[in-house]
């Protein structure tokens, strides 16, 4: 606690110094000193400090602010200037998104300003590198993610986790009439699953009576602090704190050290086991495959940390919002339950899950409105021009914005704010069954798109369908309060304060 106060003090002090410097340099208040220079489309901007004033005024509603600005722009693209940051082009234009993510992919790496934010935690892992470092890992990982043995392993883990831990946990909350934070439960579930798949170890975090394991806490803290780095209006602040090893940056360093040393230990144990009984080498998890293929320890460490980081909070965020949306739309909830019941088989297998198109439609619709990753940035390696005519200079940041895109009228129509899963179906009348519409990934880039599309997309849908189907056919999930939840975008988005629910038996519901 004391550390956080100290942290705010350092930050406050820095901002005060900055503003003093600005005022002295220009002798008059900046807001009056310059004639407002309106950017072509974008927030009001002043020389030198750029949009810092409007940025500050809107800091608690950035998503809505950007979405409004984007819908007012004729090509859904705006330019943002901030002190100490690159000129940033934010776009919700599908043609621009396709250009950046696919057509001229090689001109749009993540770039240093972004990889710096996560670099301390992710090292040279796939999630956080560009160029050759990225493409060689991508090739390797794509192969690993597409094997039949991994799919079978994932199905085994899901059955173990859902039947053995998640459903009993809900059952017990129901019997005790307890209020449960479903978001927390789903986050623990997702972490446990991705840990088992990536590392082959069980972090045991779904046992709510036990304290959160240190590895999980360290991961949480590290990603939270990195997210704060990314949200800071002035980057120089965290860089200065890191240089002096104070406040949040010191906490980050400690957490990163804990994550790295825990993963290193897991790797060394696994290596020892592999050497002891070569015959039984195939544990099915990604770590075992990577080590068996002879890759170096450091590379493997960074890769699995990237997988865990990428695969942990995303699926839980998507499912949390879906459960809330369903609780607000009883007819859709009944439809999805009927759909699941008509297909259900025990245990759920891969083929059955593939047929659950209506569950997938509901998940996509939920992620359209509440995308787990609200925005993502690239940096132009060389001067370029986007399809809508926006000129880019080397080093400019280009941000594609799935949250805003899900709320653009020209992409989704007048009913864009409504939860309507049937917009994803080829034949909306056909009671939830039937084929899904083909929707361009550049119009719906929640998994990114193009060569760097999310590697875990298929795994994520399998996992989410398994969980949603299993929970819904047995239980009714009802919000414990009547407050409208608040969507907070950190590194991955979540529901502020958690999602407090009561669990009831579904009437006419099904035995486990
Ligand atoms: C609903 C769930 C998910 C969503 C919405 C999602 C979304 C995304 C997005 C937007 C990116 C690009 C991020 C960036 O480049 O900065 C990404 C990359 C990635 N995702 Fe996912 N993801 C999900 C689940 C998963 C899962 C379960 C895994 C499995 C471990 C996973 C593994 C990865 C990996 C390894 C990358 C990096 C790919 C690369 O850079 O080549 N994701 N994901
Ligand atoms: C792609 O990017 C390069 C700069 O790296 C640029 O010269 C070229 O015009 C761009 N356009 C296309 C269509 O490749």
Coordinates of C-alpha atoms and ligand atoms in Angstrom, one line a residue:
X1 CA 0.0 0.0 0.0
X2 CA 2.7 2.4 1.0
X3 CA 4.5 1.6 -2.2
X4 CA 1.6 2.7 -4.3
X5 CA 1.3 6.0 -2.5
X6 CA 4.9 6.5 -3.0
X7 CA 4.4 5.7 -6.7
X8 CA 1.7 8.3 -7.1
X9 CA 3.9 10.8 -5.4
X10 CA 6.8 10.2 -7.9
X11 CA 4.4 10.4 -10.8
X12 CA 2.7 13.5 -9.4
X13 CA 6.1 15.2 -8.8
X14 CA 7.1 14.4 -12.3
X15 CA 3.9 15.8 -13.8
X16 CA 4.2 19.0 -11.7
X17 CA 7.8 19.5 -12.9
X18 CA 6.7 18.9 -16.5
X19 CA 3.9 21.5 -16.3
X20 CA 6.2 24.0 -14.6
X21 CA 8.7 23.5 -17.4
X22 CA 6.0 24.0 -20.0
X23 CA 4.6 27.1 -18.4
X24 CA 8.0 28.7 -17.9
X25 CA 9.1 27.9 -21.4
X26 CA 6.0 29.5 -22.9
X27 CA 5.5 32.1 -20.2
X28 CA 1.7 31.9 -20.6
X29 CA -0.8 29.1 -20.0
X30 CA -0.6 26.8 -23.0
X31 CA -4.3 26.6 -23.5
X32 CA -4.5 30.3 -24.4
X33 CA -1.0 30.7 -25.9
X34 CA -1.8 28.9 -29.1
X35 CA -4.7 29.1 -31.5
X36 CA -6.3 25.7 -31.4
X37 CA -5.0 23.8 -34.4
X38 CA -7.7 21.3 -35.2
X39 CA -6.2 18.1 -36.6
X40 CA -7.8 17.0 -39.8
X41 CA -9.9 14.5 -37.8
X42 CA -9.0 13.8 -34.3
X43 CA -9.0 15.4 -30.9
X44 CA -8.2 19.1 -30.4
X45 CA -4.4 19.4 -30.5
X46 CA -1.9 22.1 -29.5
X47 CA 1.6 22.5 -30.7
X48 CA 4.2 20.6 -28.7
X49 CA 1.9 19.1 -26.0
X50 CA -0.5 17.7 -28.7
X51 CA -3.7 16.3 -27.4
X52 CA -2.5 15.9 -23.8
X53 CA -5.3 18.2 -22.5
X54 CA -8.2 16.4 -24.2
X55 CA -6.4 13.1 -23.4
X56 CA -6.4 14.0 -19.8
X57 CA -10.0 15.2 -19.8
X58 CA -11.1 11.9 -21.4
X59 CA -8.8 9.6 -19.5
X60 CA -11.7 7.7 -17.8
X61 CA -13.6 7.2 -21.0
X62 CA -11.0 6.7 -23.7
X63 CA -12.9 3.9 -25.4
X64 CA -16.1 5.9 -25.9
X65 CA -14.1 9.0 -26.8
X66 CA -12.2 7.3 -29.5
X67 CA -15.3 5.5 -30.8
X68 CA -17.1 8.8 -31.1
X69 CA -14.2 10.5 -32.9
X70 CA -13.9 7.6 -35.2
X71 CA -17.6 7.5 -36.2
X72 CA -17.4 11.2 -36.9
X73 CA -14.5 10.8 -39.3
X74 CA -15.5 10.1 -42.9
X75 CA -13.0 7.2 -43.2
X76 CA -13.2 6.1 -39.6
X77 CA -9.6 7.1 -39.1
X78 CA -8.2 9.7 -36.7
X79 CA -4.8 11.1 -35.9
X80 CA -3.8 11.6 -32.3
X81 CA -0.8 13.7 -31.1
X82 CA 0.6 13.2 -27.6
X83 CA 3.6 14.6 -25.9
X84 CA 6.4 12.0 -25.7
X85 CA 4.6 9.5 -27.8
X86 CA 4.5 8.8 -31.5
X87 CA 2.0 10.4 -33.9
X88 CA -0.7 7.8 -33.7
X89 CA -3.2 6.9 -36.4
X90 CA -6.2 5.1 -34.9
X91 CA -8.4 3.3 -37.4
X92 CA -11.7 1.4 -37.5
X93 CA -11.6 1.2 -41.2
X94 CA -11.6 -2.4 -42.5
X95 CA -9.6 -1.6 -45.6
X96 CA -6.9 0.1 -43.6
X97 CA -6.9 -2.8 -41.1
X98 CA -6.4 -5.3 -44.0
X99 CA -3.6 -3.2 -45.4
X100 CA -1.7 -3.0 -42.1
X101 CA -2.3 -6.6 -41.0
X102 CA -1.9 -8.3 -44.3
X103 CA -1.3 -6.4 -47.6
X104 CA 1.8 -4.6 -46.4
X105 CA 2.4 -6.7 -43.3
X106 CA 6.2 -6.4 -43.4
X107 CA 6.0 -2.6 -43.1
X108 CA 4.0 -2.8 -39.9
X109 CA 6.0 -4.6 -37.1
X110 CA 4.9 -4.2 -33.5
X111 CA 7.9 -2.0 -33.1
X112 CA 10.1 -1.1 -30.3
X113 CA 7.8 1.4 -28.5
X114 CA 5.3 -1.4 -28.0
X115 CA 7.7 -4.3 -27.3
X116 CA 9.4 -2.2 -24.7
X117 CA 6.3 -2.2 -22.6
X118 CA 6.1 -5.9 -22.3
X119 CA 9.7 -6.7 -22.9
X120 CA 10.8 -7.1 -19.3
X121 CA 8.2 -9.8 -18.8
X122 CA 8.0 -11.5 -22.2
X123 CA 11.7 -11.3 -23.3
X124 CA 12.0 -12.5 -26.8
X125 CA 8.9 -14.6 -26.8
X126 CA 6.7 -14.9 -29.9
X127 CA 4.2 -12.4 -28.6
X128 CA 6.7 -9.6 -28.3
X129 CA 9.2 -9.8 -31.2
X130 CA 9.3 -8.9 -34.9
X131 CA 11.1 -10.0 -38.0
X132 CA 13.1 -13.2 -38.1
X133 CA 12.8 -13.8 -34.4
X134 CA 9.1 -13.8 -34.8
X135 CA 8.8 -15.8 -38.1
X136 CA 10.9 -18.6 -36.9
X137 CA 9.0 -19.0 -33.6
X138 CA 5.7 -18.6 -35.5
X139 CA 6.6 -21.5 -37.8
X140 CA 7.5 -23.7 -34.9
X141 CA 4.5 -22.7 -32.8
X142 CA 1.9 -23.0 -35.7
X143 CA 3.1 -26.5 -36.2
X144 CA 2.8 -27.3 -32.5
X145 CA -0.6 -25.8 -32.2
X146 CA -2.0 -27.7 -35.1
X147 CA -1.0 -31.2 -34.2
X148 CA -3.7 -33.8 -33.5
X149 CA -1.8 -34.8 -30.3
X150 CA -2.2 -31.3 -28.9
X151 CA -5.9 -31.2 -29.7
X152 CA -6.4 -34.5 -27.9
X153 CA -4.4 -33.3 -25.0
X154 CA -6.5 -30.1 -24.8
X155 CA -9.7 -32.1 -24.8
X156 CA -8.4 -34.3 -22.0
X157 CA -7.4 -31.2 -19.9
X158 CA -10.8 -29.6 -20.6
X159 CA -12.7 -32.6 -19.4
X160 CA -10.6 -32.8 -16.3
X161 CA -10.9 -29.1 -15.5
X162 CA -14.6 -28.7 -16.3
X163 CA -16.0 -31.9 -15.0
X164 CA -13.6 -32.3 -12.1
X165 CA -13.2 -28.7 -10.9
X166 CA -15.4 -26.0 -12.5
X167 CA -18.8 -27.7 -12.3
X168 CA -18.3 -29.0 -8.7
X169 CA -17.2 -25.5 -7.7
X170 CA -20.5 -24.1 -9.1
X171 CA -22.5 -26.9 -7.6
X172 CA -21.1 -26.2 -4.2
X173 CA -21.8 -22.4 -4.5
X174 CA -25.4 -23.3 -5.5
X175 CA -25.9 -25.6 -2.5
X176 CA -24.4 -23.1 -0.1
X177 CA -26.3 -20.3 -1.7
X178 CA -23.1 -18.3 -2.0
X179 CA -22.4 -15.3 -4.1
X180 CA -19.6 -16.1 -6.5
X181 CA -17.4 -13.8 -8.6
X182 CA -17.7 -15.6 -11.9
X183 CA -15.1 -13.5 -13.6
X184 CA -12.5 -14.5 -11.0
X185 CA -13.5 -18.2 -11.3
X186 CA -13.2 -18.1 -15.1
X187 CA -9.9 -16.3 -14.9
X188 CA -8.6 -19.0 -12.5
X189 CA -10.0 -21.7 -14.8
X190 CA -8.3 -20.1 -17.9
X191 CA -5.0 -19.7 -16.1
X192 CA -5.1 -23.3 -14.9
X193 CA -6.0 -24.6 -18.4
X194 CA -3.3 -22.6 -20.3
X195 CA -0.7 -23.6 -17.6
X196 CA -1.5 -27.3 -18.0
X197 CA -1.5 -27.0 -21.8
X198 CA 1.7 -24.9 -22.0
X199 CA 3.8 -26.3 -19.1
X200 CA 2.2 -29.5 -18.2
X201 CA 1.9 -28.5 -14.6
X202 CA -1.1 -27.9 -12.4
X203 CA -1.1 -24.6 -10.6
X204 CA -4.1 -25.6 -8.5
X205 CA -5.7 -22.1 -8.6
X206 CA -9.4 -23.2 -8.8
X207 CA -9.4 -24.1 -5.2
X208 CA -10.9 -20.9 -3.7
X209 CA -10.2 -21.9 -0.2
X210 CA -6.4 -21.7 -0.9
X211 CA -4.5 -18.5 -1.3
X212 CA -3.6 -17.6 -4.9
X213 CA -0.4 -19.3 -5.8
X214 CA 2.7 -17.0 -6.0
X215 CA 3.2 -17.6 -9.7
X216 CA -0.3 -16.5 -10.5
X217 CA 0.0 -13.4 -8.3
X218 CA 3.3 -12.5 -9.9
X219 CA 1.8 -12.9 -13.4
X220 CA -1.1 -10.8 -12.4
X221 CA 0.9 -8.0 -10.9
X222 CA 3.4 -8.0 -13.8
X223 CA 0.8 -7.7 -16.4
X224 CA -1.1 -5.1 -14.5
X225 CA 1.9 -2.9 -14.2
X226 CA 2.8 -3.4 -17.9
X227 CA -0.7 -2.3 -18.7
X228 CA -0.3 0.8 -16.7
X229 CA 2.9 1.6 -18.7
X230 CA 0.9 1.3 -21.8
X231 CA -1.9 3.6 -20.6
X232 CA 0.3 6.3 -19.1
X233 CA -0.2 9.5 -21.0
X234 CA 3.5 10.3 -20.6
X235 CA 5.9 7.3 -21.2
X236 CA 8.9 9.1 -19.7
X237 CA 7.3 8.6 -16.3
X238 CA 7.6 4.8 -16.2
X239 CA 11.0 4.9 -17.9
X240 CA 12.3 7.2 -15.2
X241 CA 10.8 5.0 -12.5
X242 CA 12.5 2.0 -14.0
X243 CA 15.8 3.7 -14.2
X244 CA 15.6 4.5 -10.5
X245 CA 14.0 1.1 -9.6
X246 CA 11.3 2.7 -7.6
X247 CA 7.5 2.3 -7.1
X248 CA 5.6 0.2 -9.5
X249 CA 8.7 -0.5 -11.6
X250 CA 10.4 -2.1 -8.6
X251 CA 7.4 -4.3 -8.0
X252 CA 7.4 -5.2 -11.7
X253 CA 11.0 -6.2 -11.5
X254 CA 10.3 -8.5 -8.5
X255 CA 7.3 -10.1 -10.1
X256 CA 9.1 -10.7 -13.4
X257 CA 12.0 -12.3 -11.5
X258 CA 9.5 -14.6 -9.7
X259 CA 7.8 -15.6 -13.0
X260 CA 11.1 -16.3 -14.7
X261 CA 12.6 -18.3 -11.9
X262 CA 9.4 -20.4 -11.4
X263 CA 9.2 -21.2 -15.1
X264 CA 12.9 -22.0 -15.3
X265 CA 12.4 -24.4 -12.4
X266 CA 9.5 -26.1 -14.2
X267 CA 11.7 -26.4 -17.3
X268 CA 14.6 -27.9 -15.5
X269 CA 12.3 -30.5 -13.8
X270 CA 10.8 -31.4 -17.1
X271 CA 14.2 -31.8 -18.7
X272 CA 15.4 -34.0 -15.9
X273 CA 12.3 -36.2 -16.3
X274 CA 12.7 -36.3 -20.1
X275 CA 16.3 -37.5 -19.7
X276 CA 15.3 -40.1 -17.1
X277 CA 12.6 -41.9 -19.2
X278 CA 13.0 -41.0 -22.8
X279 CA 10.3 -43.5 -23.8
X280 CA 7.6 -41.7 -21.9
X281 CA 8.7 -38.3 -23.2
X282 CA 5.4 -37.3 -24.7
X283 CA 3.4 -35.6 -22.0
X284 CA 1.3 -33.9 -24.6
X285 CA 2.0 -30.3 -23.3
X286 CA 3.8 -27.7 -25.4
X287 CA 6.8 -27.5 -23.2
X288 CA 7.5 -31.2 -23.6
X289 CA 7.3 -30.9 -27.4
X290 CA 9.5 -27.9 -27.5
X291 CA 12.1 -29.4 -25.3
X292 CA 12.0 -32.8 -27.1
X293 CA 12.6 -31.0 -30.3
X294 CA 15.9 -29.7 -28.8
X295 CA 15.2 -26.0 -28.4
X296 CA 17.3 -24.0 -26.0
X297 CA 16.1 -23.3 -22.5
X298 CA 15.9 -19.5 -22.7
X299 CA 13.9 -19.6 -26.0
X300 CA 11.5 -22.2 -24.6
X301 CA 11.0 -20.2 -21.4
X302 CA 10.1 -17.0 -23.3
X303 CA 7.8 -18.9 -25.7
X304 CA 5.8 -20.6 -22.9
X305 CA 5.5 -17.3 -21.0
X306 CA 4.1 -15.8 -24.2
X307 CA 1.6 -18.6 -24.5
X308 CA 0.4 -18.2 -20.9
X309 CA 0.2 -14.4 -21.2
X310 CA -1.8 -14.7 -24.5
X311 CA -4.1 -17.4 -23.4
X312 CA -5.0 -16.5 -19.9
X313 CA -7.3 -13.5 -19.5
X314 CA -8.7 -13.4 -23.0
X315 CA -11.1 -16.4 -22.9
X316 CA -12.3 -15.6 -19.4
X317 CA -13.1 -12.0 -20.4
X318 CA -15.1 -13.2 -23.4
X319 CA -17.1 -15.7 -21.3
X320 CA -17.8 -13.3 -18.5
X321 CA -19.4 -10.8 -20.8
X322 CA -21.4 -13.6 -22.6
X323 CA -22.8 -14.8 -19.3
X324 CA -23.8 -11.3 -18.4
X325 CA -25.4 -10.6 -21.8
X326 CA -27.3 -13.9 -21.7
X327 CA -28.7 -13.0 -18.2
X328 CA -30.1 -9.8 -19.8
X329 CA -31.6 -11.7 -22.8
X330 CA -33.7 -14.6 -21.6
X331 CA -35.0 -15.6 -25.0
X332 CA -31.5 -16.0 -26.4
X333 CA -30.5 -17.9 -23.3
X334 CA -33.3 -20.3 -23.8
X335 CA -32.3 -20.7 -27.5
X336 CA -28.7 -21.5 -26.6
X337 CA -29.7 -24.0 -24.0
X338 CA -32.1 -25.8 -26.4
X339 CA -29.3 -25.8 -29.0
X340 CA -26.8 -27.3 -26.6
X341 CA -29.2 -29.9 -25.3
X342 CA -29.9 -31.1 -28.8
X343 CA -26.2 -31.7 -29.5
X344 CA -25.0 -32.7 -26.0
X345 CA -23.0 -35.9 -25.6
X346 CA -21.1 -36.9 -22.5
X347 CA -18.2 -36.4 -22.4
X348 CA -18.2 -33.5 -24.9
X349 CA -15.9 -34.4 -27.8
X350 CA -14.2 -32.3 -30.5
X351 CA -16.7 -33.2 -33.2
X352 CA -19.7 -32.2 -31.0
X353 CA -18.1 -28.9 -30.1
X354 CA -17.5 -28.2 -33.8
X355 CA -21.2 -28.4 -34.4
X356 CA -22.1 -25.8 -31.7
X357 CA -22.5 -23.0 -34.2
X358 CA -25.0 -21.0 -32.1
X359 CA -22.7 -21.0 -29.1
X360 CA -20.0 -19.7 -31.4
X361 CA -22.3 -17.0 -32.8
X362 CA -23.1 -15.9 -29.2
X363 CA -19.4 -15.8 -28.3
X364 CA -18.6 -13.7 -31.4
X365 CA -21.5 -11.3 -30.7
X366 CA -20.3 -10.9 -27.2
X367 CA -16.7 -10.2 -28.3
X368 CA -18.0 -7.8 -30.9
X369 CA -19.4 -5.6 -28.1
X370 CA -16.8 -6.4 -25.5
X371 CA -13.6 -7.5 -27.3
X372 CA -11.0 -9.0 -24.9
X373 CA -8.2 -7.0 -26.6
X374 CA -9.7 -3.6 -27.3
X375 CA -6.9 -2.2 -29.4
X376 CA -3.5 -3.2 -30.7
X377 CA -0.7 -1.2 -32.3
X378 CA 1.9 -1.5 -35.0
X379 CA 4.6 0.9 -36.1
X380 CA 5.3 1.9 -39.6
X381 CA 8.9 0.8 -40.6
X382 CA 8.9 3.2 -43.6
X383 CA 6.7 6.0 -45.0
X384 CA 3.5 4.6 -46.4
X385 CA -0.1 5.6 -47.3
X386 CA -3.2 3.8 -46.0
X387 CA -6.0 2.9 -48.4
X388 CA -8.1 5.8 -47.2
X389 CA -5.3 8.3 -48.0
X390 CA -3.9 8.8 -44.5
X391 CA -0.2 9.4 -44.9
X392 CA 2.2 7.7 -42.5
X393 CA 5.7 8.6 -41.7
X394 CA 8.4 6.2 -40.5
X395 CA 7.8 5.5 -36.8
X396 CA 4.2 6.5 -36.7
X397 CA 2.0 4.3 -34.7
X398 CA -1.0 2.6 -36.3
X399 CA -3.7 1.3 -33.9
X400 CA -6.5 -0.9 -35.1
X401 CA -9.4 -0.7 -32.7
X402 CA -11.7 -3.8 -32.4
X403 CA -13.8 -2.1 -29.7
X404 CA -14.7 0.9 -31.9
X405 CA -15.1 -1.3 -35.0
X406 CA -17.8 -3.4 -33.2
X407 CA -19.7 -0.2 -32.6
X408 CA -19.5 1.4 -36.1
X409 CA -22.9 1.8 -37.8
X410 CA -21.5 1.4 -41.3
X411 CA -20.1 -2.0 -40.3
X412 CA -22.9 -3.5 -38.2
X413 CA -26.0 -1.4 -39.0
X414 CA -28.4 0.7 -36.8
X415 CA -28.8 -2.1 -34.2
X416 CA -25.1 -2.2 -33.6
X417 CA -25.4 -1.7 -29.8
X418 CA -27.8 -4.6 -29.5
X419 CA -26.8 -8.2 -28.6
X420 CA -28.1 -10.1 -31.6
X421 CA -26.2 -13.4 -32.2
X422 CA -28.4 -14.2 -35.2
X423 CA -26.4 -11.6 -37.2
X424 CA -23.7 -14.3 -37.3
X425 CA -25.9 -16.9 -38.8
X426 CA -26.5 -17.7 -42.4
X427 CA -30.2 -18.4 -41.8
X428 CA -31.3 -16.4 -38.7
X429 CA -34.7 -18.0 -38.6
X430 CA -33.4 -21.6 -38.3
X431 CA -33.5 -21.8 -34.5
X432 CA -29.8 -21.4 -33.8
X433 CA -28.7 -24.3 -35.9
X434 CA -27.3 -24.0 -39.4
X435 CA -24.1 -22.5 -40.8
X436 CA -22.3 -19.4 -39.7
X437 CA -21.9 -16.4 -42.0
X438 CA -18.5 -15.7 -43.4
X439 CA -17.4 -12.4 -41.8
X440 CA -14.2 -10.8 -42.9
X441 CA -11.5 -10.9 -40.1
X442 CA -10.6 -7.3 -41.0
X443 CA -14.1 -6.2 -40.1
X444 CA -13.9 -8.2 -36.9
X445 CA -10.2 -8.3 -35.9
X446 CA -10.7 -9.4 -32.3
X447 CA -8.2 -12.2 -32.9
X448 CA -6.1 -9.8 -35.0
X449 CA -5.9 -11.2 -38.7
X450 CA -3.4 -12.0 -41.4
X451 CA -0.1 -13.7 -40.9
X452 CA 0.0 -12.8 -37.2
X453 CA -3.6 -13.8 -36.3
X454 CA -4.0 -15.3 -32.8
X455 CA -2.4 -18.7 -32.7
X456 CA -4.8 -19.9 -30.0
X457 CA -8.0 -19.0 -31.8
X458 CA -9.3 -22.5 -32.4
X459 CA -8.2 -23.6 -29.0
X460 CA -10.0 -20.6 -27.5
X461 CA -13.3 -21.4 -29.2
X462 CA -13.1 -25.1 -28.2
X463 CA -12.4 -24.1 -24.6
X464 CA -15.1 -21.4 -24.5
X465 CA -17.8 -23.7 -26.1
X466 CA -16.9 -26.5 -23.7
X467 CA -17.3 -24.2 -20.7
X468 CA -20.4 -22.3 -21.8
X469 CA -22.2 -25.4 -22.9
X470 CA -21.4 -27.3 -19.7
X471 CA -22.4 -24.5 -17.4
X472 CA -25.6 -23.4 -19.2
X473 CA -27.2 -26.8 -19.4
X474 CA -26.9 -27.4 -15.7
X475 CA -27.1 -23.9 -14.1
X476 CA -28.7 -20.6 -14.4
X477 CA -26.3 -17.8 -13.8
X478 CA -27.9 -14.6 -12.4
X479 CA -26.2 -11.3 -11.5
X480 CA -26.2 -10.8 -7.7
X481 CA -26.8 -7.1 -8.1
X482 CA -28.6 -4.9 -10.5
X483 CA -25.7 -2.6 -11.4
X484 CA -24.7 -2.3 -15.0
X485 CA -21.2 -3.7 -15.2
X486 CA -18.3 -1.5 -16.3
X487 CA -16.0 -2.5 -19.1
X488 CA -12.3 -1.7 -18.2
X489 CA -9.6 -2.1 -20.9
X490 CA -6.3 -3.1 -19.4
X491 CA -3.9 -5.4 -21.3
X492 CA -7.0 -7.5 -21.6
X493 CA -10.4 -6.1 -20.9
X494 CA -12.5 -7.1 -17.9
X495 CA -15.5 -6.3 -15.8
X496 CA -14.7 -3.7 -13.1
X497 CA -15.1 -5.2 -9.6
X498 CA -15.8 -8.7 -10.9
X499 CA -19.0 -10.4 -11.9
X500 CA -20.9 -11.3 -8.8
X501 CA -23.5 -14.0 -9.5
X502 CA -25.8 -16.5 -7.8
X503 CA -25.9 -19.9 -9.2
X504 CA -29.2 -21.8 -9.5
X505 CA -30.2 -25.1 -10.8
X506 CA -31.6 -24.8 -14.3
X507 CA -35.3 -25.7 -14.2
X508 CA -35.7 -28.9 -16.2
X509 CA -32.0 -28.9 -15.9
X510 CA -29.7 -31.7 -16.5
X511 CA -27.8 -34.0 -14.1
X512 CA -24.0 -33.7 -14.2
Ligands
LIG1 C1 -11.0 -15.2 -26.8 C2 -9.8 -15.5 -26.7 C3 -8.6 -14.8 -27.4 C4 -8.5 -13.6 -28.0 C5 -9.7 -12.6 -28.2 C6 -7.2 -13.5 -28.5 C7 -6.7 -12.4 -29.2 C8 -5.4 -12.3 -29.7 C9 -4.9 -11.1 -30.3 C10 -5.7 -9.8 -30.6 C11 -3.6 -11.3 -30.7 C12 -2.7 -10.3 -31.3 C13 -2.1 -9.5 -30.2 C14 -0.9 -8.8 -30.6 O1 -0.2 -9.1 -31.6 O2 -0.5 -7.9 -29.8 C15 -3.3 -12.6 -30.2 C16 -2.1 -13.2 -30.4 C17 -1.8 -14.5 -29.9 N1 -2.6 -15.3 -29.2 FE1 -4.5 -15.0 -28.8 N2 -6.5 -14.6 -28.2 C18 -7.3 -15.4 -27.5 C19 -6.9 -16.7 -26.9 C20 -5.7 -17.3 -27.0 C21 -5.3 -18.6 -26.5 C22 -6.3 -19.5 -25.6 C23 -4.0 -18.8 -26.8 C24 -3.3 -20.0 -26.4 C25 -2.2 -20.1 -25.7 C26 -3.6 -17.7 -27.6 C27 -2.3 -17.5 -28.1 C28 -1.8 -16.4 -28.8 C29 -0.5 -16.3 -29.3 C30 0.7 -17.3 -29.1 C31 -0.4 -15.0 -29.9 C32 0.8 -14.4 -30.6 C33 0.8 -14.7 -32.1 C34 1.9 -14.0 -32.8 O3 2.4 -13.0 -32.4 O4 2.3 -14.6 -33.9 N3 -4.6 -16.8 -27.7 N4 -4.4 -13.2 -29.7
LIG2 C1 4.5 -1.1 -48.6 O1 5.5 -0.5 -47.8 C2 6.6 0.0 -48.4 C3 7.6 0.5 -47.4 O2 8.2 -0.5 -46.7 C4 6.2 1.1 -49.4 O3 7.3 1.6 -50.1 C5 5.2 0.5 -50.4 O4 4.7 1.5 -51.2 C6 4.0 -0.1 -49.6 N1 2.9 -0.5 -50.4 C7 2.6 -1.7 -50.9 C8 1.4 -1.9 -51.7 O5 3.4 -2.7 -50.8

